[in-house]
mmCIF file with all atom_site columns, N, CA and C in Angstrom:
data_model
loop_
_atom_site.group_PDB
_atom_site.id
_atom_site.type_symbol
_atom_site.label_atom_id
_atom_site.label_alt_id
_atom_site.label_comp_id
_atom_site.label_asym_id
_atom_site.label_entity_id
_atom_site.label_seq_id
_atom_site.pdbx_PDB_ins_code
_atom_site.Cartn_x
_atom_site.Cartn_y
_atom_site.Cartn_z
_atom_site.occupancy
_atom_site.B_iso_or_equiv
_atom_site.pdbx_formal_charge
_atom_site.auth_seq_id
_atom_site.auth_comp_id
_atom_site.auth_asym_id
_atom_site.auth_atom_id
_atom_site.pdbx_PDB_model_num
ATOM 1   N N  . MET Z 1 1  ? -51.408 -49.542 37.229 1.00 0.00 ? 160 MET Z N  1
ATOM 2   C CA . MET Z 1 1  ? -51.904 -50.458 35.903 1.00 0.00 ? 160 MET Z CA 1
ATOM 3   C C  . MET Z 1 1  ? -50.752 -51.507 36.168 1.00 0.00 ? 160 MET Z C  1
ATOM 4   N N  . ALA Z 1 2  ? -49.582 -51.574 35.767 1.00 0.00 ? 161 ALA Z N  1
ATOM 5   C CA . ALA Z 1 2  ? -48.725 -52.395 35.886 1.00 0.00 ? 161 ALA Z CA 1
ATOM 6   C C  . ALA Z 1 2  ? -48.722 -53.616 37.255 1.00 0.00 ? 161 ALA Z C  1
ATOM 7   N N  . LYS Z 1 3  ? -48.606 -52.831 38.408 1.00 0.00 ? 162 LYS Z N  1
ATOM 8   C CA . LYS Z 1 3  ? -48.465 -53.600 39.492 1.00 0.00 ? 162 LYS Z CA 1
ATOM 9   C C  . LYS Z 1 3  ? -49.887 -54.553 39.790 1.00 0.00 ? 162 LYS Z C  1
ATOM 10  N N  . ARG Z 1 4  ? -51.014 -54.036 38.948 1.00 0.00 ? 163 ARG Z N  1
ATOM 11  C CA . ARG Z 1 4  ? -51.772 -54.881 39.031 1.00 0.00 ? 163 ARG Z CA 1
ATOM 12  C C  . ARG Z 1 4  ? -51.926 -56.299 38.097 1.00 0.00 ? 163 ARG Z C  1
ATOM 13  N N  . LEU Z 1 5  ? -51.472 -56.021 37.136 1.00 0.00 ? 164 LEU Z N  1
ATOM 14  C CA . LEU Z 1 5  ? -51.238 -56.783 36.152 1.00 0.00 ? 164 LEU Z CA 1
ATOM 15  C C  . LEU Z 1 5  ? -50.100 -57.572 36.909 1.00 0.00 ? 164 LEU Z C  1
ATOM 16  N N  . LYS Z 1 6  ? -48.828 -57.414 37.286 1.00 0.00 ? 165 LYS Z N  1
ATOM 17  C CA . LYS Z 1 6  ? -47.935 -58.358 38.067 1.00 0.00 ? 165 LYS Z CA 1
ATOM 18  C C  . LYS Z 1 6  ? -48.784 -58.874 38.804 1.00 0.00 ? 165 LYS Z C  1
ATOM 19  N N  . ASN Z 1 7  ? -49.846 -58.606 39.619 1.00 0.00 ? 166 ASN Z N  1
ATOM 20  C CA . ASN Z 1 7  ? -50.282 -59.546 40.685 1.00 0.00 ? 166 ASN Z CA 1
ATOM 21  C C  . ASN Z 1 7  ? -50.947 -60.433 40.465 1.00 0.00 ? 166 ASN Z C  1
ATOM 22  N N  . ASP Z 1 8  ? -51.659 -60.032 39.169 1.00 0.00 ? 167 ASP Z N  1
ATOM 23  C CA . ASP Z 1 8  ? -52.424 -61.200 38.630 1.00 0.00 ? 167 ASP Z CA 1
ATOM 24  C C  . ASP Z 1 8  ? -52.014 -62.270 37.719 1.00 0.00 ? 167 ASP Z C  1
ATOM 25  N N  . MET Z 1 9  ? -50.651 -62.101 37.299 1.00 0.00 ? 168 MET Z N  1
ATOM 26  C CA . MET Z 1 9  ? -49.838 -62.993 36.598 1.00 0.00 ? 168 MET Z CA 1
ATOM 27  C C  . MET Z 1 9  ? -48.734 -63.529 38.019 1.00 0.00 ? 168 MET Z C  1
ATOM 28  N N  . ASP Z 1 10 ? -48.861 -63.226 38.890 1.00 0.00 ? 169 ASP Z N  1
ATOM 29  C CA . ASP Z 1 10 ? -47.853 -63.691 39.859 1.00 0.00 ? 169 ASP Z CA 1
ATOM 30  C C  . ASP Z 1 10 ? -49.137 -65.170 40.630 1.00 0.00 ? 169 ASP Z C  1
ATOM 31  N N  . ARG Z 1 11 ? -50.358 -64.998 40.103 1.00 0.00 ? 170 ARG Z N  1
ATOM 32  C CA . ARG Z 1 11 ? -51.340 -66.039 40.348 1.00 0.00 ? 170 ARG Z CA 1
ATOM 33  C C  . ARG Z 1 11 ? -51.705 -67.281 39.612 1.00 0.00 ? 170 ARG Z C  1
ATOM 34  N N  . VAL Z 1 12 ? -50.521 -66.718 38.661 1.00 0.00 ? 171 VAL Z N  1
ATOM 35  C CA . VAL Z 1 12 ? -51.037 -68.226 37.951 1.00 0.00 ? 171 VAL Z CA 1
ATOM 36  C C  . VAL Z 1 12 ? -49.811 -69.194 38.344 1.00 0.00 ? 171 VAL Z C  1
ATOM 37  N N  . GLU Z 1 13 ? -50.110 -70.139 38.235 1.00 0.00 ? 172 GLU Z N  1
ATOM 38  C CA . GLU Z 1 13 ? -48.767 -71.428 38.959 1.00 0.00 ? 172 GLU Z CA 1
ATOM 39  C C  . GLU Z 1 13 ? -48.263 -71.371 37.475 1.00 0.00 ? 172 GLU Z C  1
ATOM 40  N N  . GLY Z 1 14 ? -46.313 -71.443 38.122 1.00 0.00 ? 173 GLY Z N  1
ATOM 41  C CA . GLY Z 1 14 ? -45.274 -71.054 37.621 1.00 0.00 ? 173 GLY Z CA 1
ATOM 42  C C  . GLY Z 1 14 ? -45.159 -70.424 36.530 1.00 0.00 ? 173 GLY Z C  1
ATOM 43  N N  . VAL Z 1 15 ? -45.751 -69.219 37.411 1.00 0.00 ? 174 VAL Z N  1
ATOM 44  C CA . VAL Z 1 15 ? -45.418 -67.814 36.300 1.00 0.00 ? 174 VAL Z CA 1
ATOM 45  C C  . VAL Z 1 15 ? -44.770 -66.774 37.661 1.00 0.00 ? 174 VAL Z C  1
ATOM 46  N N  . GLU Z 1 16 ? -44.283 -66.365 37.224 1.00 0.00 ? 175 GLU Z N  1
ATOM 47  C CA . GLU Z 1 16 ? -43.394 -65.014 38.165 1.00 0.00 ? 175 GLU Z CA 1
ATOM 48  C C  . GLU Z 1 16 ? -43.384 -63.484 37.310 1.00 0.00 ? 175 GLU Z C  1
ATOM 49  N N  . GLY Z 1 17 ? -44.438 -62.886 37.613 1.00 0.00 ? 176 GLY Z N  1
ATOM 50  C CA . GLY Z 1 17 ? -44.017 -61.410 36.691 1.00 0.00 ? 176 GLY Z CA 1
ATOM 51  C C  . GLY Z 1 17 ? -43.424 -60.715 37.560 1.00 0.00 ? 176 GLY Z C  1
ATOM 52  N N  . VAL Z 1 18 ? -42.696 -59.560 36.574 1.00 0.00 ? 177 VAL Z N  1
ATOM 53  C CA . VAL Z 1 18 ? -41.514 -58.972 37.319 1.00 0.00 ? 177 VAL Z CA 1
ATOM 54  C C  . VAL Z 1 18 ? -41.699 -57.703 36.573 1.00 0.00 ? 177 VAL Z C  1
ATOM 55  N N  . LEU Z 1 19 ? -41.597 -56.746 37.381 1.00 0.00 ? 178 LEU Z N  1
ATOM 56  C CA . LEU Z 1 19 ? -41.695 -55.302 36.645 1.00 0.00 ? 178 LEU Z CA 1
ATOM 57  C C  . LEU Z 1 19 ? -40.488 -54.419 36.159 1.00 0.00 ? 178 LEU Z C  1
ATOM 58  N N  . TYR Z 1 20 ? -40.790 -53.910 34.878 1.00 0.00 ? 179 TYR Z N  1
ATOM 59  C CA . TYR Z 1 20 ? -39.446 -53.283 34.347 1.00 0.00 ? 179 TYR Z CA 1
ATOM 60  C C  . TYR Z 1 20 ? -40.054 -52.083 34.137 1.00 0.00 ? 179 TYR Z C  1
ATOM 61  N N  . ARG Z 1 21 ? -39.014 -51.083 33.499 1.00 0.00 ? 180 ARG Z N  1
ATOM 62  C CA . ARG Z 1 21 ? -39.704 -49.714 32.981 1.00 0.00 ? 180 ARG Z CA 1
ATOM 63  C C  . ARG Z 1 21 ? -38.709 -49.389 31.553 1.00 0.00 ? 180 ARG Z C  1
ATOM 64  N N  . VAL Z 1 22 ? -38.801 -49.120 30.788 1.00 0.00 ? 181 VAL Z N  1
ATOM 65  C CA . VAL Z 1 22 ? -37.727 -48.620 29.906 1.00 0.00 ? 181 VAL Z CA 1
ATOM 66  C C  . VAL Z 1 22 ? -37.293 -47.293 30.070 1.00 0.00 ? 181 VAL Z C  1
ATOM 67  N N  . LEU Z 1 23 ? -36.144 -47.247 29.657 1.00 0.00 ? 182 LEU Z N  1
ATOM 68  C CA . LEU Z 1 23 ? -35.240 -46.089 29.608 1.00 0.00 ? 182 LEU Z CA 1
ATOM 69  C C  . LEU Z 1 23 ? -36.088 -44.889 28.614 1.00 0.00 ? 182 LEU Z C  1
ATOM 70  N N  . GLU Z 1 24 ? -36.018 -43.721 29.423 1.00 0.00 ? 183 GLU Z N  1
ATOM 71  C CA . GLU Z 1 24 ? -37.096 -42.212 29.144 1.00 0.00 ? 183 GLU Z CA 1
ATOM 72  C C  . GLU Z 1 24 ? -35.740 -41.976 28.305 1.00 0.00 ? 183 GLU Z C  1
ATOM 73  N N  . THR Z 1 25 ? -36.565 -41.272 27.111 1.00 0.00 ? 184 THR Z N  1
ATOM 74  C CA . THR Z 1 25 ? -35.788 -40.750 26.237 1.00 0.00 ? 184 THR Z CA 1
ATOM 75  C C  . THR Z 1 25 ? -36.394 -39.276 25.773 1.00 0.00 ? 184 THR Z C  1
ATOM 76  N N  . LEU Z 1 26 ? -37.074 -38.678 26.259 1.00 0.00 ? 185 LEU Z N  1
ATOM 77  C CA . LEU Z 1 26 ? -37.386 -37.667 26.373 1.00 0.00 ? 185 LEU Z CA 1
ATOM 78  C C  . LEU Z 1 26 ? -36.254 -36.534 27.497 1.00 0.00 ? 185 LEU Z C  1
ATOM 79  N N  . PRO Z 1 27 ? -36.083 -35.360 27.538 1.00 0.00 ? 186 PRO Z N  1
ATOM 80  C CA . PRO Z 1 27 ? -35.908 -34.260 28.321 1.00 0.00 ? 186 PRO Z CA 1
ATOM 81  C C  . PRO Z 1 27 ? -36.520 -34.356 29.347 1.00 0.00 ? 186 PRO Z C  1
ATOM 82  N N  . ILE Z 1 28 ? -35.774 -33.802 30.320 1.00 0.00 ? 187 ILE Z N  1
ATOM 83  C CA . ILE Z 1 28 ? -36.773 -33.532 31.377 1.00 0.00 ? 187 ILE Z CA 1
ATOM 84  C C  . ILE Z 1 28 ? -38.023 -32.191 31.371 1.00 0.00 ? 187 ILE Z C  1
ATOM 85  N N  . GLU Z 1 29 ? -37.127 -31.289 30.612 1.00 0.00 ? 188 GLU Z N  1
ATOM 86  C CA . GLU Z 1 29 ? -38.213 -30.122 30.234 1.00 0.00 ? 188 GLU Z CA 1
ATOM 87  C C  . GLU Z 1 29 ? -39.057 -30.309 29.431 1.00 0.00 ? 188 GLU Z C  1
ATOM 88  N N  . VAL Z 1 30 ? -39.352 -31.521 28.673 1.00 0.00 ? 189 VAL Z N  1
ATOM 89  C CA . VAL Z 1 30 ? -40.388 -31.436 27.822 1.00 0.00 ? 189 VAL Z CA 1
ATOM 90  C C  . VAL Z 1 30 ? -41.415 -32.718 29.017 1.00 0.00 ? 189 VAL Z C  1
ATOM 91  N N  . LEU Z 1 31 ? -40.690 -33.481 29.442 1.00 0.00 ? 190 LEU Z N  1
ATOM 92  C CA . LEU Z 1 31 ? -41.712 -34.317 30.830 1.00 0.00 ? 190 LEU Z CA 1
ATOM 93  C C  . LEU Z 1 31 ? -42.449 -33.022 31.745 1.00 0.00 ? 190 LEU Z C  1
ATOM 94  N N  . ASN Z 1 32 ? -41.778 -32.289 32.280 1.00 0.00 ? 191 ASN Z N  1
ATOM 95  C CA . ASN Z 1 32 ? -41.889 -31.050 32.845 1.00 0.00 ? 191 ASN Z CA 1
ATOM 96  C C  . ASN Z 1 32 ? -43.383 -30.662 32.104 1.00 0.00 ? 191 ASN Z C  1
ATOM 97  N N  . GLN Z 1 33 ? -43.234 -30.082 31.043 1.00 0.00 ? 192 GLN Z N  1
ATOM 98  C CA . GLN Z 1 33 ? -44.204 -29.433 30.163 1.00 0.00 ? 192 GLN Z CA 1
ATOM 99  C C  . GLN Z 1 33 ? -45.023 -30.529 30.133 1.00 0.00 ? 192 GLN Z C  1
ATOM 100 N N  . MET Z 1 34 ? -45.336 -31.532 29.984 1.00 0.00 ? 193 MET Z N  1
ATOM 101 C CA . MET Z 1 34 ? -46.190 -32.645 29.491 1.00 0.00 ? 193 MET Z CA 1
ATOM 102 C C  . MET Z 1 34 ? -47.295 -32.814 30.822 1.00 0.00 ? 193 MET Z C  1
ATOM 103 N N  . ARG Z 1 35 ? -46.315 -32.082 31.739 1.00 0.00 ? 194 ARG Z N  1
ATOM 104 C CA . ARG Z 1 35 ? -46.786 -32.953 33.787 1.00 0.00 ? 194 ARG Z CA 1
ATOM 105 C C  . ARG Z 1 35 ? -47.121 -34.463 33.438 1.00 0.00 ? 194 ARG Z C  1
ATOM 106 N N  . ALA Z 1 36 ? -45.928 -35.144 33.078 1.00 0.00 ? 195 ALA Z N  1
ATOM 107 C CA . ALA Z 1 36 ? -45.617 -36.265 33.097 1.00 0.00 ? 195 ALA Z CA 1
ATOM 108 C C  . ALA Z 1 36 ? -45.311 -36.688 34.758 1.00 0.00 ? 195 ALA Z C  1
ATOM 109 N N  . SER Z 1 37 ? -46.302 -38.122 34.841 1.00 0.00 ? 196 SER Z N  1
ATOM 110 C CA . SER Z 1 37 ? -45.833 -38.694 35.917 1.00 0.00 ? 196 SER Z CA 1
ATOM 111 C C  . SER Z 1 37 ? -44.457 -38.898 36.335 1.00 0.00 ? 196 SER Z C  1
ATOM 112 N N  . PRO Z 1 38 ? -44.315 -38.631 37.748 1.00 0.00 ? 197 PRO Z N  1
ATOM 113 C CA . PRO Z 1 38 ? -42.422 -38.955 37.826 1.00 0.00 ? 197 PRO Z CA 1
ATOM 114 C C  . PRO Z 1 38 ? -42.753 -40.279 37.798 1.00 0.00 ? 197 PRO Z C  1
ATOM 115 N N  . LYS Z 1 39 ? -41.077 -40.680 37.040 1.00 0.00 ? 198 LYS Z N  1
ATOM 116 C CA . LYS Z 1 39 ? -41.098 -42.018 37.473 1.00 0.00 ? 198 LYS Z CA 1
ATOM 117 C C  . LYS Z 1 39 ? -40.879 -42.958 38.808 1.00 0.00 ? 198 LYS Z C  1
ATOM 118 N N  . ASP Z 1 40 ? -40.986 -44.553 38.537 1.00 0.00 ? 199 ASP Z N  1
ATOM 119 C CA . ASP Z 1 40 ? -40.888 -45.254 40.225 1.00 0.00 ? 199 ASP Z CA 1
ATOM 120 C C  . ASP Z 1 40 ? -39.840 -46.031 39.616 1.00 0.00 ? 199 ASP Z C  1
ATOM 121 N N  . ASP Z 1 41 ? -38.878 -45.158 40.883 1.00 0.00 ? 200 ASP Z N  1
ATOM 122 C CA . ASP Z 1 41 ? -37.360 -45.291 41.213 1.00 0.00 ? 200 ASP Z CA 1
ATOM 123 C C  . ASP Z 1 41 ? -37.171 -46.811 41.634 1.00 0.00 ? 200 ASP Z C  1
ATOM 124 N N  . ALA Z 1 42 ? -38.180 -47.140 42.192 1.00 0.00 ? 201 ALA Z N  1
ATOM 125 C CA . ALA Z 1 42 ? -38.452 -48.670 42.627 1.00 0.00 ? 201 ALA Z CA 1
ATOM 126 C C  . ALA Z 1 42 ? -38.760 -49.987 41.698 1.00 0.00 ? 201 ALA Z C  1
ATOM 127 N N  . ILE Z 1 43 ? -39.075 -49.338 40.397 1.00 0.00 ? 202 ILE Z N  1
ATOM 128 C CA . ILE Z 1 43 ? -38.880 -50.275 39.387 1.00 0.00 ? 202 ILE Z CA 1
ATOM 129 C C  . ILE Z 1 43 ? -37.835 -50.180 38.611 1.00 0.00 ? 202 ILE Z C  1
ATOM 130 N N  . PRO Z 1 44 ? -36.827 -51.261 38.209 1.00 0.00 ? 203 PRO Z N  1
ATOM 131 C CA . PRO Z 1 44 ? -35.591 -50.991 37.546 1.00 0.00 ? 203 PRO Z CA 1
ATOM 132 C C  . PRO Z 1 44 ? -35.523 -50.793 36.101 1.00 0.00 ? 203 PRO Z C  1
ATOM 133 N N  . GLU Z 1 45 ? -34.700 -50.061 35.032 1.00 0.00 ? 204 GLU Z N  1
ATOM 134 C CA . GLU Z 1 45 ? -35.023 -50.080 33.818 1.00 0.00 ? 204 GLU Z CA 1
ATOM 135 C C  . GLU Z 1 45 ? -34.951 -51.955 33.076 1.00 0.00 ? 204 GLU Z C  1
ATOM 136 N N  . ILE Z 1 46 ? -35.094 -52.111 32.413 1.00 0.00 ? 205 ILE Z N  1
ATOM 137 C CA . ILE Z 1 46 ? -34.655 -53.415 31.995 1.00 0.00 ? 205 ILE Z CA 1
ATOM 138 C C  . ILE Z 1 46 ? -33.763 -53.070 30.897 1.00 0.00 ? 205 ILE Z C  1
ATOM 139 N N  . THR Z 1 47 ? -33.072 -54.103 30.604 1.00 0.00 ? 206 THR Z N  1
ATOM 140 C CA . THR Z 1 47 ? -31.525 -54.378 29.659 1.00 0.00 ? 206 THR Z CA 1
ATOM 141 C C  . THR Z 1 47 ? -31.996 -55.225 28.714 1.00 0.00 ? 206 THR Z C  1
ATOM 142 N N  . MET Z 1 48 ? -31.338 -55.003 27.555 1.00 0.00 ? 207 MET Z N  1
ATOM 143 C CA . MET Z 1 48 ? -31.424 -56.092 26.838 1.00 0.00 ? 207 MET Z CA 1
ATOM 144 C C  . MET Z 1 48 ? -31.355 -57.443 27.017 1.00 0.00 ? 207 MET Z C  1
ATOM 145 N N  . ALA Z 1 49 ? -30.573 -57.686 28.075 1.00 0.00 ? 208 ALA Z N  1
ATOM 146 C CA . ALA Z 1 49 ? -30.035 -59.100 28.300 1.00 0.00 ? 208 ALA Z CA 1
ATOM 147 C C  . ALA Z 1 49 ? -31.611 -60.209 28.630 1.00 0.00 ? 208 ALA Z C  1
ATOM 148 N N  . GLU Z 1 50 ? -32.248 -58.619 30.090 1.00 0.00 ? 209 GLU Z N  1
ATOM 149 C CA . GLU Z 1 50 ? -33.179 -58.914 30.532 1.00 0.00 ? 209 GLU Z CA 1
ATOM 150 C C  . GLU Z 1 50 ? -34.340 -59.561 29.838 1.00 0.00 ? 209 GLU Z C  1
ATOM 151 N N  . LEU Z 1 51 ? -34.430 -58.615 28.766 1.00 0.00 ? 210 LEU Z N  1
ATOM 152 C CA . LEU Z 1 51 ? -35.365 -58.891 27.751 1.00 0.00 ? 210 LEU Z CA 1
ATOM 153 C C  . LEU Z 1 51 ? -35.624 -60.161 27.424 1.00 0.00 ? 210 LEU Z C  1
ATOM 154 N N  . THR Z 1 52 ? -34.330 -60.216 26.516 1.00 0.00 ? 211 THR Z N  1
ATOM 155 C CA . THR Z 1 52 ? -34.361 -61.321 25.374 1.00 0.00 ? 211 THR Z CA 1
ATOM 156 C C  . THR Z 1 52 ? -33.876 -62.845 26.454 1.00 0.00 ? 211 THR Z C  1
ATOM 157 N N  . ALA Z 1 53 ? -33.661 -62.633 27.795 1.00 0.00 ? 212 ALA Z N  1
ATOM 158 C CA . ALA Z 1 53 ? -33.726 -63.587 28.542 1.00 0.00 ? 212 ALA Z CA 1
ATOM 159 C C  . ALA Z 1 53 ? -35.214 -64.120 28.608 1.00 0.00 ? 212 ALA Z C  1
ATOM 160 N N  . ALA Z 1 54 ? -36.521 -63.552 28.606 1.00 0.00 ? 213 ALA Z N  1
ATOM 161 C CA . ALA Z 1 54 ? -37.799 -63.757 29.407 1.00 0.00 ? 213 ALA Z CA 1
ATOM 162 C C  . ALA Z 1 54 ? -38.679 -64.269 28.255 1.00 0.00 ? 213 ALA Z C  1
ATOM 163 N N  . ASP Z 1 55 ? -38.968 -65.449 29.005 1.00 0.00 ? 214 ASP Z N  1
ATOM 164 C CA . ASP Z 1 55 ? -40.154 -66.674 28.378 1.00 0.00 ? 214 ASP Z CA 1
ATOM 165 C C  . ASP Z 1 55 ? -41.159 -66.036 27.821 1.00 0.00 ? 214 ASP Z C  1
ATOM 166 N N  . GLY Z 1 56 ? -41.784 -64.975 28.102 1.00 0.00 ? 215 GLY Z N  1
ATOM 167 C CA . GLY Z 1 56 ? -42.922 -64.102 28.167 1.00 0.00 ? 215 GLY Z CA 1
ATOM 168 C C  . GLY Z 1 56 ? -42.674 -62.594 27.888 1.00 0.00 ? 215 GLY Z C  1
ATOM 169 N N  . VAL Z 1 57 ? -43.333 -61.684 27.198 1.00 0.00 ? 216 VAL Z N  1
ATOM 170 C CA . VAL Z 1 57 ? -43.454 -60.082 27.384 1.00 0.00 ? 216 VAL Z CA 1
ATOM 171 C C  . VAL Z 1 57 ? -44.318 -59.872 27.573 1.00 0.00 ? 216 VAL Z C  1
ATOM 172 N N  . LEU Z 1 58 ? -45.016 -58.897 28.386 1.00 0.00 ? 217 LEU Z N  1
ATOM 173 C CA . LEU Z 1 58 ? -46.058 -58.295 28.348 1.00 0.00 ? 217 LEU Z CA 1
ATOM 174 C C  . LEU Z 1 58 ? -46.169 -56.813 28.599 1.00 0.00 ? 217 LEU Z C  1
ATOM 175 N N  . PHE Z 1 59 ? -46.616 -56.120 27.455 1.00 0.00 ? 218 PHE Z N  1
ATOM 176 C CA . PHE Z 1 59 ? -46.200 -54.767 27.457 1.00 0.00 ? 218 PHE Z CA 1
ATOM 177 C C  . PHE Z 1 59 ? -48.007 -54.300 27.724 1.00 0.00 ? 218 PHE Z C  1
ATOM 178 N N  . GLY Z 1 60 ? -47.429 -53.002 28.505 1.00 0.00 ? 219 GLY Z N  1
ATOM 179 C CA . GLY Z 1 60 ? -48.804 -52.129 29.124 1.00 0.00 ? 219 GLY Z CA 1
ATOM 180 C C  . GLY Z 1 60 ? -48.378 -50.530 28.626 1.00 0.00 ? 219 GLY Z C  1
ATOM 181 N N  . PHE Z 1 61 ? -49.637 -49.689 27.986 1.00 0.00 ? 220 PHE Z N  1
ATOM 182 C CA . PHE Z 1 61 ? -49.216 -48.372 27.360 1.00 0.00 ? 220 PHE Z CA 1
ATOM 183 C C  . PHE Z 1 61 ? -50.536 -48.002 27.827 1.00 0.00 ? 220 PHE Z C  1
ATOM 184 N N  . PRO Z 1 62 ? -50.170 -46.626 29.113 1.00 0.00 ? 221 PRO Z N  1
ATOM 185 C CA . PRO Z 1 62 ? -51.201 -46.105 29.355 1.00 0.00 ? 221 PRO Z CA 1
ATOM 186 C C  . PRO Z 1 62 ? -51.675 -45.191 28.015 1.00 0.00 ? 221 PRO Z C  1
ATOM 187 N N  . MET Z 1 63 ? -52.544 -44.568 28.457 1.00 0.00 ? 222 MET Z N  1
ATOM 188 C CA . MET Z 1 63 ? -53.485 -43.724 27.131 1.00 0.00 ? 222 MET Z CA 1
ATOM 189 C C  . MET Z 1 63 ? -53.647 -42.439 27.976 1.00 0.00 ? 222 MET Z C  1
ATOM 190 N N  . ARG Z 1 64 ? -53.544 -41.632 27.064 1.00 0.00 ? 223 ARG Z N  1
ATOM 191 C CA . ARG Z 1 64 ? -53.715 -40.180 27.562 1.00 0.00 ? 223 ARG Z CA 1
ATOM 192 C C  . ARG Z 1 64 ? -54.397 -39.596 26.389 1.00 0.00 ? 223 ARG Z C  1
ATOM 193 N N  . TYR Z 1 65 ? -55.426 -39.126 26.764 1.00 0.00 ? 224 TYR Z N  1
ATOM 194 C CA . TYR Z 1 65 ? -56.430 -38.187 26.137 1.00 0.00 ? 224 TYR Z CA 1
ATOM 195 C C  . TYR Z 1 65 ? -56.778 -39.224 25.240 1.00 0.00 ? 224 TYR Z C  1
ATOM 196 N N  . GLY Z 1 66 ? -57.090 -40.109 25.238 1.00 0.00 ? 225 GLY Z N  1
ATOM 197 C CA . GLY Z 1 66 ? -57.385 -41.546 24.190 1.00 0.00 ? 225 GLY Z CA 1
ATOM 198 C C  . GLY Z 1 66 ? -56.559 -41.956 23.134 1.00 0.00 ? 225 GLY Z C  1
ATOM 199 N N  . SER Z 1 67 ? -54.657 -41.434 23.242 1.00 0.00 ? 226 SER Z N  1
ATOM 200 C CA . SER Z 1 67 ? -54.109 -42.033 22.283 1.00 0.00 ? 226 SER Z CA 1
ATOM 201 C C  . SER Z 1 67 ? -53.020 -42.767 22.854 1.00 0.00 ? 226 SER Z C  1
ATOM 202 N N  . MET Z 1 68 ? -52.300 -43.666 22.119 1.00 0.00 ? 227 MET Z N  1
ATOM 203 C CA . MET Z 1 68 ? -51.340 -43.909 23.037 1.00 0.00 ? 227 MET Z CA 1
ATOM 204 C C  . MET Z 1 68 ? -49.784 -43.607 22.319 1.00 0.00 ? 227 MET Z C  1
#
């Protein structure tokens, strides 16, 4: 989902889409019990400096069983 949104943003003149992920806060044991998808190490974690330097932010939230 995020990669598709980035591709759509990149098609707009003067816009550069950049993907970041936020720091995971759940312990690995909990993530394993949830059968959470593995993180994509190719997408870096965002820092506060990068977040505040952005001209705009688009958040995407995957849904699980109809709730975020």
